[in-house]
Amino acid sequence: MPAFCTAGRRVRQDRHVDNLYVSRGGVDGPTLLLLHGLGATAEVWKGVTPLWPGRWVAPDLPGHGHSPALTRYSFGGLAAEVAGSVDGLVVVLGHSLGGVVGLALAGGWFGVPVAAVCGIGIKVSWTPEDLAKSAQLAAKPSRLFASPEEALDRAAKVAGLPSAAIDSRLVVEAEDGWRLSLDPGAFAVGRPDLPGLLGAARARVRLAAGETDPMSPADHLRTLVPDPVILPGVGHSPHVQNPEALRPLLEELFSAAT
């Protein structure tokens, strides 16, 4: 296997590809597809991309950041949109919602050859109350805020991001104020069929979570896989809290692609 070295691979471009706003970088080597969680944007990966020794692609998912909304949200619909942003063999690192989308891509239904996928912080256990709250949020119109600072503060809470991860794509200016760029309809994506997605995956799969992640505790992950990776000292967003903690996962993905 080539040495896992990240020197000299910092080229970045941001542009729209079909319906998605896509950031990409790197100059050679295997392609890493980075998929963010609900409410976030591709900017959450800015601490991870310098660790990857090949090419990387990071879209704003539909209804997030600079990417337009969908009329209806499903994991398959999100995967179909993402599929157009990559070409050729990829490995996938997805957080929360993005991890589920990565698993959907790994099933081979969307024309993207996936060598391996790692899902971080995927919510496994859903109560009726969880599903009802998601449905309520999906049905509410976007709330208006008087200032971009107020809107950004709310956006960070919705996405579960620390203040250091806030970026301007999380909010947009409206006629009477500021609102989240997140389309509320995205909350309607619902509960994923994780056993079904894992059973259908045609790629190497790894599930991981932060040691203190309340949404994806280790015992929940072990109902799906016997050996989830538990990242010490971090919570639901380890890629933001401590990107270096993901290095072993990146090395595993790199190995699968080479």
Coordinates of C-alpha atoms in Angstrom, one line a residue:
M1 CA 0.0 0.0 0.0
P2 CA 1.3 3.5 -0.8
A3 CA 2.4 5.6 2.2
F4 CA -0.5 7.4 3.9
C5 CA 1.0 10.9 3.3
T6 CA -0.9 14.1 2.9
A7 CA 1.7 16.6 1.8
G8 CA 1.1 18.8 -1.2
R9 CA -2.6 18.0 -1.8
R10 CA -4.5 21.1 -0.9
V11 CA -6.1 22.2 -4.3
R12 CA -9.7 23.1 -3.8
Q13 CA -12.6 24.1 -6.1
D14 CA -16.2 24.9 -5.2
R15 CA -18.9 24.9 -7.9
H16 CA -22.4 23.6 -8.8
V17 CA -22.5 20.1 -10.3
D18 CA -26.0 19.4 -11.7
N19 CA -28.2 20.3 -8.7
L20 CA -25.6 20.2 -6.0
Y21 CA -23.0 22.7 -4.7
V22 CA -19.8 20.7 -4.5
S23 CA -16.4 21.3 -3.0
R24 CA -13.6 19.2 -4.2
G25 CA -9.8 19.0 -3.9
G26 CA -6.7 16.8 -4.1
V27 CA -4.7 16.2 -7.2
D28 CA -4.4 12.4 -7.5
G29 CA -5.1 9.1 -5.7
P30 CA -8.3 7.5 -4.6
T31 CA -11.5 9.6 -4.2
L32 CA -13.1 10.2 -0.8
L33 CA -16.7 11.2 -0.9
L34 CA -17.6 13.2 2.3
L35 CA -21.3 13.5 3.3
H36 CA -22.3 15.8 6.1
G37 CA -25.2 15.4 8.6
L38 CA -28.6 17.0 8.8
G39 CA -28.5 20.7 9.0
A40 CA -24.8 21.1 8.2
T41 CA -22.8 21.8 5.0
A42 CA -19.7 20.4 3.4
E43 CA -17.6 22.9 5.4
V44 CA -17.7 20.6 8.4
W45 CA -15.1 18.5 6.7
K46 CA -12.5 21.3 6.4
G47 CA -10.4 19.7 9.2
V48 CA -10.6 16.2 7.6
T49 CA -9.7 17.0 4.0
P50 CA -6.0 17.9 4.7
L51 CA -5.7 14.3 6.2
W52 CA -6.7 12.6 3.0
P53 CA -3.9 11.7 0.5
G54 CA -6.0 11.5 -2.6
R55 CA -8.9 13.4 -4.2
W56 CA -11.9 14.3 -2.2
V57 CA -15.5 15.5 -3.0
A58 CA -17.8 17.1 -0.5
P59 CA -21.3 18.2 -1.7
D60 CA -23.9 20.2 0.2
L61 CA -26.7 17.7 0.4
P62 CA -30.0 18.7 -1.2
G63 CA -31.8 21.3 0.9
H64 CA -28.6 22.3 2.7
G65 CA -26.2 25.2 2.2
H66 CA -26.1 26.2 -1.5
S67 CA -27.8 23.1 -2.8
P68 CA -31.5 23.4 -3.8
A69 CA -34.3 21.7 -2.0
L70 CA -36.1 18.5 -3.1
T71 CA -39.9 18.3 -3.3
R72 CA -39.7 15.1 -1.3
Y73 CA -36.9 13.6 0.8
S74 CA -35.8 10.0 1.1
F75 CA -32.5 8.4 1.6
G76 CA -32.6 7.0 -2.0
G77 CA -33.5 10.4 -3.4
L78 CA -30.5 12.0 -1.6
A79 CA -28.2 9.2 -2.8
A80 CA -29.4 9.7 -6.4
E81 CA -28.6 13.4 -6.2
V82 CA -25.2 12.8 -4.7
A83 CA -24.3 10.1 -7.3
G84 CA -24.0 12.8 -10.0
S85 CA -21.2 14.5 -8.1
V86 CA -18.7 11.7 -8.4
D87 CA -17.2 9.7 -11.2
G88 CA -15.5 6.3 -10.8
L89 CA -14.6 4.3 -7.7
V90 CA -15.0 6.1 -4.4
V91 CA -14.8 5.4 -0.7
V92 CA -17.4 7.2 1.5
L93 CA -17.2 8.9 4.9
G94 CA -20.6 10.1 6.1
H95 CA -21.8 11.6 9.3
S96 CA -25.2 10.9 10.7
L97 CA -27.6 11.4 7.8
G98 CA -24.7 11.4 5.4
G99 CA -23.6 8.0 6.7
V100 CA -27.0 6.6 5.8
V101 CA -26.8 8.1 2.3
G102 CA -23.4 6.5 2.0
L103 CA -24.8 3.1 2.9
A104 CA -27.5 3.6 0.3
L105 CA -24.8 4.4 -2.3
A106 CA -23.0 1.2 -1.3
G107 CA -25.9 -0.9 -2.4
G108 CA -25.0 -0.3 -6.0
W109 CA -28.4 1.1 -7.0
F110 CA -27.2 4.5 -8.1
G111 CA -24.3 3.7 -10.4
V112 CA -21.5 4.7 -8.1
P113 CA -18.9 2.0 -7.5
V114 CA -18.1 2.1 -3.7
A115 CA -15.1 0.2 -2.3
A116 CA -15.9 1.1 1.3
V117 CA -18.1 3.2 3.5
C118 CA -17.7 4.5 7.0
G119 CA -20.8 5.9 8.8
I120 CA -20.1 8.0 11.9
G121 CA -22.8 8.9 14.5
I122 CA -25.7 7.3 12.7
K123 CA -28.8 7.2 14.9
V124 CA -29.9 3.6 15.3
S125 CA -32.8 3.7 17.8
W126 CA -35.9 5.8 16.8
T127 CA -38.9 6.2 19.2
P128 CA -42.4 7.2 18.1
E129 CA -41.7 10.5 19.8
D130 CA -38.5 11.0 17.7
L131 CA -40.4 10.4 14.5
A132 CA -43.3 12.6 15.5
K133 CA -40.9 15.5 16.3
S134 CA -39.2 15.1 12.9
A135 CA -42.5 15.2 11.2
Q136 CA -43.5 18.4 13.1
L137 CA -40.2 20.1 12.2
A138 CA -40.6 19.1 8.5
A139 CA -44.1 20.7 8.4
K140 CA -43.1 24.0 10.0
P141 CA -42.1 27.0 7.8
S142 CA -38.6 28.4 8.2
R143 CA -38.3 30.7 11.1
L144 CA -37.1 34.2 10.5
F145 CA -34.4 35.9 12.6
A146 CA -33.6 39.6 12.9
S147 CA -29.8 39.1 12.3
P148 CA -27.5 36.7 10.7
E149 CA -25.8 36.0 14.1
E150 CA -29.1 34.8 15.6
A151 CA -29.8 32.6 12.6
L152 CA -26.3 31.2 12.7
D153 CA -26.6 30.4 16.4
R154 CA -29.9 28.5 15.7
A155 CA -28.4 26.7 12.7
A156 CA -25.5 25.5 14.8
K157 CA -27.8 24.1 17.4
V158 CA -30.0 22.3 14.7
A159 CA -26.9 20.7 13.2
G160 CA -25.3 19.9 16.5
L161 CA -22.2 21.9 15.7
P162 CA -19.8 23.8 17.9
S163 CA -19.5 27.5 17.2
A164 CA -16.1 27.0 15.6
A165 CA -17.8 25.1 12.8
I166 CA -20.3 27.8 11.8
D167 CA -20.0 28.9 8.2
S168 CA -22.0 31.4 6.2
R169 CA -23.7 28.8 4.1
L170 CA -25.8 27.7 7.1
V171 CA -28.1 30.8 6.7
V172 CA -29.6 32.9 3.9
E173 CA -31.0 36.4 3.8
A174 CA -34.8 36.6 3.3
E175 CA -37.1 39.5 2.6
D176 CA -37.9 40.1 6.3
G177 CA -34.8 38.8 8.0
W178 CA -32.5 35.8 8.0
R179 CA -33.3 32.1 8.0
L180 CA -31.6 28.8 8.0
S181 CA -30.5 27.5 4.5
L182 CA -31.7 24.1 5.7
D183 CA -35.0 23.1 4.0
P184 CA -37.3 22.0 6.9
G185 CA -38.7 19.4 4.7
A186 CA -35.4 17.4 5.1
F187 CA -36.5 16.4 8.5
A188 CA -39.1 14.2 6.8
V189 CA -36.5 11.8 5.6
G190 CA -37.5 9.5 8.5
R191 CA -36.0 6.4 10.0
P192 CA -33.5 4.5 7.9
D193 CA -33.8 0.7 7.4
L194 CA -30.2 0.1 8.7
P195 CA -30.4 -3.7 8.7
G196 CA -31.6 -3.6 5.1
L197 CA -29.0 -1.2 4.0
L198 CA -26.2 -3.1 5.7
G199 CA -27.5 -6.4 4.2
A200 CA -27.6 -4.8 0.7
A201 CA -24.1 -3.2 0.8
R202 CA -21.7 -4.4 -1.8
A203 CA -18.8 -2.6 -0.1
R204 CA -16.7 -2.9 3.1
V205 CA -18.7 -1.2 5.9
R206 CA -17.5 0.3 9.1
L207 CA -19.8 2.0 11.7
A208 CA -18.2 4.4 14.2
A209 CA -19.3 7.0 16.8
G210 CA -17.8 9.3 19.4
E211 CA -17.5 7.9 22.9
T212 CA -20.0 10.4 24.3
D213 CA -22.4 10.5 21.3
P214 CA -25.9 10.4 22.8
M215 CA -27.4 9.8 19.4
S216 CA -25.3 6.8 18.5
P217 CA -24.1 5.0 21.6
A218 CA -21.9 1.9 21.3
D219 CA -24.5 -0.6 22.5
H220 CA -26.9 0.6 19.8
L221 CA -24.3 0.2 17.1
R222 CA -23.5 -3.3 18.4
T223 CA -27.1 -4.4 17.5
L224 CA -26.0 -3.9 13.9
V225 CA -22.3 -4.8 13.8
P226 CA -20.1 -6.6 16.3
D227 CA -17.1 -4.3 16.1
P228 CA -18.0 -0.6 15.8
V229 CA -15.2 1.9 16.2
I230 CA -15.7 4.1 19.3
L231 CA -13.7 7.3 19.1
P232 CA -12.4 8.4 22.6
G233 CA -13.0 11.8 24.0
V234 CA -15.5 13.1 21.3
G235 CA -19.3 13.3 20.9
H236 CA -21.6 13.4 18.0
S237 CA -19.4 15.4 15.6
P238 CA -15.8 14.0 15.9
H239 CA -14.9 15.3 12.5
V240 CA -15.4 18.8 13.8
Q241 CA -14.3 18.3 17.4
N242 CA -11.1 16.4 16.7
P243 CA -10.4 15.5 13.0
E244 CA -7.2 13.7 13.9
A245 CA -9.3 11.1 15.7
L246 CA -10.6 10.0 12.3
R247 CA -7.1 9.2 10.9
P248 CA -7.4 5.4 11.6
L249 CA -10.8 5.4 9.7
L250 CA -9.3 7.3 6.8
E251 CA -6.4 4.9 6.7
E252 CA -8.8 2.0 6.5
L253 CA -10.8 3.7 3.7
F254 CA -7.6 4.4 1.8
S255 CA -6.5 0.8 2.1
A256 CA -9.8 -0.3 0.7
A257 CA -9.4 1.9 -2.3
T258 CA -5.8 1.0 -3.2

